[in-house]
Short mmCIF file of C-alpha atoms in Angstrom, two decimals:
data_model
loop_
_atom_site.label_atom_id
_atom_site.label_comp_id
_atom_site.label_asym_id
_atom_site.label_seq_id
_atom_site.Cartn_x
_atom_site.Cartn_y
_atom_site.Cartn_z
CA PHE A 1 12.49 -25.80 8.74
CA VAL A 2 15.26 -23.79 6.47
CA ALA A 3 17.58 -21.43 8.44
CA ASP A 4 17.73 -18.51 6.16
CA MET A 5 15.16 -17.43 3.71
CA ASN A 6 17.31 -15.21 1.83
CA ASP A 7 19.64 -18.39 0.57
CA TYR A 8 18.24 -19.68 -2.27
CA GLU A 9 19.54 -23.37 -2.25
CA GLN A 10 18.04 -23.93 1.22
CA MET A 11 14.65 -22.84 -0.26
CA PHE A 12 14.79 -24.94 -3.67
CA GLN A 13 16.20 -28.12 -0.96
CA ALA A 14 12.59 -27.07 1.31
CA VAL A 15 10.11 -26.59 -2.09
CA ALA A 16 11.67 -29.77 -3.51
CA PHE A 17 11.52 -31.92 -0.30
CA PHE A 18 7.42 -30.95 -0.21
CA SER A 19 7.09 -31.71 -3.82
CA TYR A 20 8.84 -35.36 -3.26
CA LYS A 21 6.27 -36.01 -0.44
CA TYR A 22 3.00 -34.30 -1.88
CA GLY A 23 3.76 -34.55 -5.63
CA LYS A 24 3.76 -31.54 -7.78
CA ILE A 25 3.39 -28.06 -6.23
CA ASP A 26 -0.04 -25.68 -7.34
CA TRP A 27 0.38 -22.39 -5.24
CA LEU A 28 3.27 -20.77 -3.83
CA GLU A 29 2.81 -17.57 -2.22
CA SER A 30 4.29 -15.58 0.51
CA ASN A 31 2.36 -12.28 1.20
CA ASN A 32 4.83 -10.22 1.84
CA GLU A 33 6.17 -7.84 -0.68
CA TYR A 34 9.89 -8.37 0.14
CA TRP A 35 9.87 -12.37 -1.15
CA MET A 36 8.44 -11.47 -4.43
CA ARG A 37 11.55 -12.46 -5.99
CA MET A 38 12.15 -15.54 -4.36
CA ASP A 39 8.10 -16.66 -4.90
CA ALA A 40 8.53 -15.85 -8.82
CA ARG A 41 12.52 -17.83 -8.77
CA LEU A 42 10.57 -20.49 -7.16
CA ARG A 43 7.54 -20.74 -9.21
CA THR A 44 9.75 -20.56 -12.52
CA ASP A 45 11.94 -22.99 -11.11
CA PHE A 46 9.35 -25.67 -9.89
CA HIS A 47 6.81 -24.91 -13.06
CA ILE A 48 4.03 -23.74 -10.53
CA THR A 49 1.94 -21.47 -12.77
CA SER A 50 -0.28 -19.85 -10.45
CA GLY A 51 1.78 -16.42 -10.02
CA TYR A 52 3.96 -14.17 -11.38
CA GLN A 53 7.14 -15.96 -13.14
CA GLU A 54 10.87 -14.78 -12.54
CA ASN A 55 10.62 -12.80 -15.62
CA GLU A 56 7.07 -10.81 -15.17
CA VAL A 57 8.21 -9.84 -11.19
CA GLU A 58 9.99 -7.10 -12.33
CA MET A 59 7.30 -5.29 -13.27
CA VAL A 60 5.46 -5.03 -9.75
CA LYS A 61 8.87 -4.27 -7.85
CA SER A 62 10.25 -1.08 -9.79
CA LYS A 63 9.31 1.83 -9.33
CA ALA A 64 10.27 2.87 -12.81
CA LEU A 65 8.45 0.10 -14.30
CA MET A 66 5.41 0.59 -12.59
CA LYS A 67 5.01 4.01 -14.29
CA GLN A 68 5.26 1.86 -18.03
CA GLY A 69 1.81 -0.31 -16.43
CA TYR A 70 0.13 2.45 -15.29
CA ARG A 71 0.34 4.13 -19.08
CA LYS A 72 0.02 0.60 -20.65
CA ALA A 73 -3.65 0.80 -18.20
CA HIS A 74 -3.79 4.28 -19.85
CA ILE A 75 -3.72 6.14 -16.31
CA PRO A 76 -1.69 9.55 -16.70
CA VAL A 77 1.65 9.24 -14.17
CA ALA A 78 4.03 11.79 -12.70
CA ALA A 79 7.18 12.12 -14.71
CA LEU A 80 10.19 9.81 -13.32
CA ILE A 81 13.78 9.56 -13.38
CA GLU A 82 15.96 6.78 -12.85
CA VAL A 83 19.04 8.97 -10.76
CA THR A 84 22.26 8.81 -12.69
CA SER A 85 23.58 12.05 -11.47
CA PHE A 86 23.41 15.39 -10.17
CA ASP A 87 23.13 17.29 -13.15
CA GLN A 88 20.47 14.93 -14.46
CA VAL A 89 17.99 15.54 -11.55
CA LEU A 90 18.52 19.37 -11.64
CA ALA A 91 17.79 19.16 -15.05
CA PHE A 92 14.84 17.34 -14.31
CA THR A 93 13.83 20.34 -11.51
CA LYS A 94 14.28 23.19 -14.03
CA VAL A 95 11.67 20.86 -16.48
CA TYR A 96 9.16 19.97 -13.40
CA GLY A 97 9.82 22.39 -10.86
CA PHE A 98 10.33 22.36 -6.64
CA PRO A 99 9.62 19.94 -5.08
CA CYS A 100 9.99 17.08 -6.15
CA ILE A 101 10.64 13.57 -4.50
CA ALA A 102 13.05 11.15 -4.43
CA LYS A 103 12.13 7.29 -3.40
CA PRO A 104 14.20 3.87 -3.56
CA ARG A 105 13.83 2.09 -7.04
CA GLU A 106 12.15 -0.57 -4.81
CA GLY A 107 11.03 -0.19 -1.68
CA VAL A 108 7.69 -0.21 0.47
CA GLY A 109 5.56 2.52 2.57
CA ALA A 110 7.61 5.93 3.19
CA GLN A 111 11.49 4.87 3.85
CA LYS A 112 14.33 6.77 2.92
CA THR A 113 12.22 9.30 0.64
CA TYR A 114 12.78 12.51 -0.09
CA LYS A 115 11.26 16.03 -0.57
CA PHE A 116 13.76 18.54 -2.63
CA GLU A 117 11.92 21.96 -1.94
CA HIS A 118 14.96 24.01 -3.08
CA GLN A 119 18.73 23.22 -4.93
CA GLY A 120 20.02 22.74 -1.58
CA ASP A 121 18.07 19.62 -1.13
CA VAL A 122 19.49 17.93 -3.74
CA GLU A 123 22.77 18.92 -2.88
CA ALA A 124 22.48 17.67 0.78
CA PHE A 125 20.95 14.40 -0.80
CA PHE A 126 24.16 13.54 -3.04
CA LYS A 127 25.83 14.32 -0.07
CA GLU A 128 24.23 11.88 2.32
CA SER A 129 23.19 9.07 -0.11
CA ASN A 130 25.47 6.19 -0.01
CA ASP A 131 24.39 5.34 -3.60
CA PRO A 132 22.30 7.98 -5.23
CA SER A 133 22.04 5.21 -8.09
CA GLN A 134 19.11 3.25 -5.77
CA PHE A 135 17.02 6.20 -5.97
CA VAL A 136 14.50 7.49 -8.65
CA VAL A 137 13.03 10.86 -8.45
CA GLU A 138 9.70 11.92 -9.68
CA GLN A 139 7.09 15.08 -10.57
CA PHE A 140 5.68 16.28 -7.33
CA ILE A 141 1.57 15.63 -7.43
CA GLU A 142 -0.76 17.39 -4.87
CA GLY A 143 -3.46 15.46 -4.11
CA SER A 144 -4.81 12.92 -1.71
CA ILE A 145 -3.94 9.08 -2.00
CA VAL A 146 -6.57 6.75 -2.68
CA SER A 147 -6.09 2.79 -3.34
CA TYR A 148 -8.27 -0.06 -4.87
CA ASP A 149 -7.74 -3.38 -2.82
CA GLY A 150 -8.97 -6.76 -2.69
CA ILE A 151 -8.61 -10.10 -4.48
CA VAL A 152 -8.31 -11.38 -8.08
CA ASP A 153 -9.17 -14.85 -8.72
CA THR A 154 -7.07 -16.75 -11.30
CA ASN A 155 -9.22 -15.85 -13.81
CA GLY A 156 -8.62 -11.89 -13.06
CA LYS A 157 -12.01 -11.14 -12.04
CA VAL A 158 -12.22 -9.30 -9.24
CA ILE A 159 -13.95 -11.20 -6.43
CA LEU A 160 -13.23 -8.67 -3.25
CA GLU A 161 -12.78 -4.93 -3.77
CA ALA A 162 -12.48 -1.85 -1.22
CA SER A 163 -11.42 1.49 -1.58
CA HIS A 164 -9.08 3.40 1.24
CA VAL A 165 -8.69 7.55 1.51
CA PHE A 166 -5.59 8.69 3.07
CA PRO A 167 -6.49 12.54 3.41
CA THR A 168 -2.47 12.81 4.31
CA GLY A 169 0.38 11.09 2.82
CA ILE A 170 1.85 8.22 4.52
CA MET A 171 5.92 9.97 3.53
CA GLU A 172 4.45 13.54 5.25
CA ILE A 173 3.41 11.62 8.14
CA VAL A 174 6.96 10.05 8.54
CA HIS A 175 8.54 13.13 7.60
CA ARG A 176 6.47 15.37 10.31
CA GLN A 177 6.08 12.33 12.88
CA ASP A 178 2.21 12.98 13.01
CA HIS A 179 -0.63 10.85 13.68
CA LEU A 180 -2.26 9.18 10.98
CA ALA A 181 -5.75 8.74 9.84
CA TYR A 182 -7.71 6.57 6.67
CA TYR A 183 -10.79 4.98 5.71
CA SER A 184 -12.44 2.93 3.68
CA GLU A 185 -15.34 3.92 1.46
CA ARG A 186 -18.71 2.36 1.33
CA ASN A 187 -19.32 2.71 -2.13
CA ILE A 188 -16.19 2.51 -4.20
CA PRO A 189 -15.88 6.01 -6.78
CA SER A 190 -16.88 4.64 -10.55
CA ASP A 191 -13.43 6.31 -11.75
CA LEU A 192 -11.19 4.51 -8.94
CA ARG A 193 -12.86 1.01 -10.24
CA LYS A 194 -12.83 1.71 -13.81
CA ALA A 195 -8.75 2.89 -13.05
CA GLY A 196 -7.71 -0.34 -10.98
CA LYS A 197 -9.22 -2.89 -13.18
CA ALA A 198 -7.47 -1.33 -16.41
CA VAL A 199 -4.12 -1.69 -13.91
CA LEU A 200 -5.25 -5.22 -12.87
CA LYS A 201 -5.27 -6.26 -16.44
CA ALA A 202 -2.30 -4.31 -17.67
CA PHE A 203 -0.16 -5.99 -14.96
CA LYS A 204 -1.17 -9.47 -15.35
CA ALA A 205 -2.61 -10.39 -12.20
CA LYS A 206 -4.23 -13.30 -11.35
CA GLY A 207 -4.92 -15.48 -7.93
CA ARG A 208 -3.79 -13.02 -5.85
CA TRP A 209 -3.88 -9.83 -2.96
CA PHE A 210 -4.14 -6.45 -4.70
CA HIS A 211 -3.50 -2.82 -3.21
CA LEU A 212 -3.18 -0.15 -6.34
CA GLU A 213 -2.58 3.23 -4.98
CA PHE A 214 -3.83 6.75 -7.05
CA PHE A 215 -3.99 10.32 -6.52
CA ARG A 216 -7.15 11.93 -6.22
CA LEU A 217 -5.49 15.11 -7.51
CA ALA A 218 -6.52 18.49 -5.66
CA ARG A 219 -5.36 20.78 -8.33
CA ASP A 220 -5.11 20.83 -12.17
CA HIS A 221 -1.48 19.52 -12.89
CA GLN A 222 -0.18 20.02 -16.51
CA GLY A 223 0.13 16.71 -18.80
CA ILE A 224 -1.40 14.68 -16.03
CA GLY A 225 -5.14 15.43 -14.98
CA LYS A 226 -7.71 17.90 -13.73
CA GLN A 227 -8.44 18.65 -10.41
CA GLY A 228 -10.53 15.75 -8.78
CA ASP A 229 -9.08 13.19 -11.82
CA ILE A 230 -7.33 10.31 -10.48
CA ALA A 231 -3.25 9.57 -11.68
CA GLY A 232 -1.36 6.79 -10.51
CA LEU A 233 1.02 6.16 -7.87
CA GLU A 234 2.28 2.37 -7.35
CA VAL A 235 1.60 -1.18 -7.52
CA ASN A 236 1.67 -3.61 -4.56
CA MET A 237 0.56 -6.68 -5.90
CA ARG A 238 0.05 -8.38 -1.99
CA VAL A 239 -2.31 -7.72 0.67
CA PRO A 240 -3.12 -4.18 1.71
CA GLY A 241 -0.68 -3.02 4.59
CA GLY A 242 -0.52 -2.46 8.55
CA TYR A 243 -4.53 -2.84 9.79
CA SER A 244 -6.44 -2.58 6.25
CA ALA A 245 -7.53 -6.25 5.09
CA ASP A 246 -8.75 -6.24 8.81
CA MET A 247 -10.69 -2.91 8.47
CA ILE A 248 -12.22 -4.58 5.49
CA ASP A 249 -13.35 -7.28 7.62
CA TYR A 250 -14.84 -4.66 9.83
CA ALA A 251 -16.31 -2.55 7.28
CA PHE A 252 -18.09 -5.35 5.28
CA GLU A 253 -18.52 -8.43 8.00
CA ILE A 254 -17.04 -10.85 5.88
CA ASP A 255 -13.44 -12.60 6.33
CA ALA A 256 -11.29 -11.46 3.86
CA TYR A 257 -8.92 -13.81 3.93
CA GLN A 258 -11.03 -17.29 3.72
CA ILE A 259 -12.19 -15.32 0.24
CA TRP A 260 -8.78 -15.61 -0.68
CA ALA A 261 -8.01 -18.75 0.69
CA ASP A 262 -11.34 -20.18 -1.10
CA MET A 263 -9.75 -18.99 -4.30
CA ILE A 264 -6.97 -20.83 -3.84
CA SER A 265 -8.98 -24.11 -2.88
CA ASP A 266 -11.70 -23.71 -5.46
CA PRO A 267 -10.78 -21.43 -8.33
CA ASN A 268 -14.73 -21.77 -9.31
CA THR A 269 -15.67 -20.40 -6.14
CA LYS A 270 -18.37 -17.67 -6.73
CA ARG A 271 -19.11 -14.41 -4.81
CA LEU A 272 -21.57 -12.06 -4.81
CA MET A 273 -19.82 -8.21 -3.83
CA LYS A 274 -22.49 -6.22 -2.03
CA PRO A 275 -21.83 -2.60 -1.11
CA ALA A 276 -20.23 -1.91 2.62
CA PRO A 277 -22.81 -1.72 5.43
CA TYR A 278 -19.91 0.58 7.16
CA HIS A 279 -17.02 2.88 6.48
CA CYS A 280 -13.73 1.58 8.70
CA VAL A 281 -12.09 4.01 10.18
CA TYR A 282 -8.01 4.02 11.29
CA ALA A 283 -7.20 6.69 13.67
CA SER A 284 -3.50 6.86 15.45
CA ARG A 285 -1.95 9.10 18.15
CA LYS A 286 1.77 9.78 19.26
CA PHE A 287 3.15 9.26 22.59
CA HIS A 288 4.85 12.67 22.27
CA LYS A 289 1.56 14.53 21.21
CA SER A 290 -0.66 16.19 24.01
CA TYR A 291 -4.07 15.17 23.41
CA VAL A 292 -7.52 16.97 24.55
CA HIS A 293 -9.62 13.60 25.13
CA ASP A 294 -7.67 11.03 26.84
CA ILE A 295 -7.95 6.76 26.14
CA ASP A 296 -10.59 6.22 28.47
CA ASP A 297 -12.31 8.73 27.08
CA ILE A 298 -12.51 7.74 23.73
CA LEU A 299 -13.04 4.03 24.49
CA LYS A 300 -16.17 5.42 26.82
CA THR A 301 -17.14 7.75 23.97
CA TYR A 302 -17.40 5.12 21.15
CA GLU A 303 -17.69 1.83 23.24
CA GLN A 304 -20.53 0.51 20.77
CA ASN A 305 -18.56 1.77 17.66
CA LEU A 306 -14.82 0.32 18.62
CA VAL A 307 -13.46 -2.73 16.71
CA MET A 308 -9.52 -2.52 17.47
CA HIS A 309 -6.89 -0.81 19.99
CA GLU A 310 -3.53 -1.40 20.14
CA ILE A 311 -0.25 -0.19 20.92
CA LEU A 312 1.75 -0.85 17.31
CA PRO A 313 4.88 -2.60 16.85
CA LYS A 314 8.49 -0.57 16.49
CA VAL A 315 8.41 -0.76 13.50
CA TRP A 316 5.63 0.24 12.05
CA ARG A 317 4.89 3.43 14.07
CA ASP A 318 6.40 5.96 11.97
CA ALA A 319 4.77 5.54 9.40
CA MET A 320 0.99 4.53 11.25
CA GLY A 321 1.86 6.17 15.15
CA ASP A 322 2.24 4.69 18.49
CA GLU A 323 -0.94 3.85 19.17
CA MET A 324 -4.14 3.07 17.36
CA LEU A 325 -7.95 2.90 17.58
CA ILE A 326 -10.04 1.25 14.69
CA ALA A 327 -13.78 1.91 14.67
CA ARG A 328 -16.78 1.79 12.11
CA PHE A 329 -19.70 4.11 11.02
CA GLU A 330 -22.41 4.31 8.87
CA SER A 331 -21.75 7.99 7.63
CA MET A 332 -18.88 10.11 6.71
CA GLU A 333 -19.65 12.74 9.04
CA GLN A 334 -19.54 10.40 11.60
CA VAL A 335 -15.85 9.34 10.56
CA ARG A 336 -15.16 12.77 10.19
CA ASP A 337 -15.91 13.64 14.21
CA PHE A 338 -14.77 10.14 15.11
CA ILE A 339 -10.88 11.37 13.80
CA SER A 340 -11.09 14.98 15.31
CA TYR A 341 -12.17 13.20 18.63
CA VAL A 342 -8.99 11.09 18.53
CA GLN A 343 -6.31 13.62 17.28
CA LYS A 344 -7.51 17.01 19.01
CA GLU A 345 -4.50 18.26 20.52
CA GLU A 346 -3.96 20.34 23.21
CA THR A 347 -3.36 24.12 22.63
CA LEU A 348 -0.83 26.35 24.07
#
């Protein structure tokens, strides 16, 4: 037991106790992005080689360094600056135009993100922010977000892969206090798979979960790509957030965490990947909205397809809705019909 996991001395002593009692530690992992630096420091100090070391972890924490990793994988990315001054940001907007995005140098999800539509937004940001230097500003990319998710073994081989499509970005969901819908692909697009594997190699990913985010461009962006192309967004070297791991289980009819555990306990475990028999779809609702169909109606109509229905923890509600339903279907037409049925709002 440790009283404070942010206290490195307590954490060090705890790992030292395990090492004394059981022998050299082979594996140390939190699966939570907040603790990645702690993981890396402990691995380094105890010579645990199965994961990022202290001199490697910054490349998967810093949004600026992530861009360098994408470029190393030959994946185009939006232009980005680490904020130093108002004049610097204004100069950036003159080159790349409005809108543009400001977000923390590190962080998960869309909390504390800003969309600058004009110079007044930049001025307001510098007045309101306690420390603008903790932010980056990047070029706005128009497109849907697609993810490449899964598990890579200790040799760097992908042993589980999935993809999810977010038609509306999480940032827009948070800012508009809207509901969320996203779904898994039954077959991963070849360009996404190629890009994902190149990024894993560039970031030296071994023996871990991954959640890689890309844009699917909605229009041509000069210097980045043409409509329909892939561009890099962010890397998350941990389990995909929210209920995505559950969605992988339901889409593939597997136990993803068991696959992860098997990989740790026996690095030579082999697994034949097969296409998913289902699309798994997440659709949420907001308590402040009025919907055409009530929950009882949805539960009855989609009784054969629903696999989860929950009220979300408050910490997730801004990004993921207040109440959610997860279902699975064989076709995208059924997925779209389900999202529409769940989220169709009453009109005045």
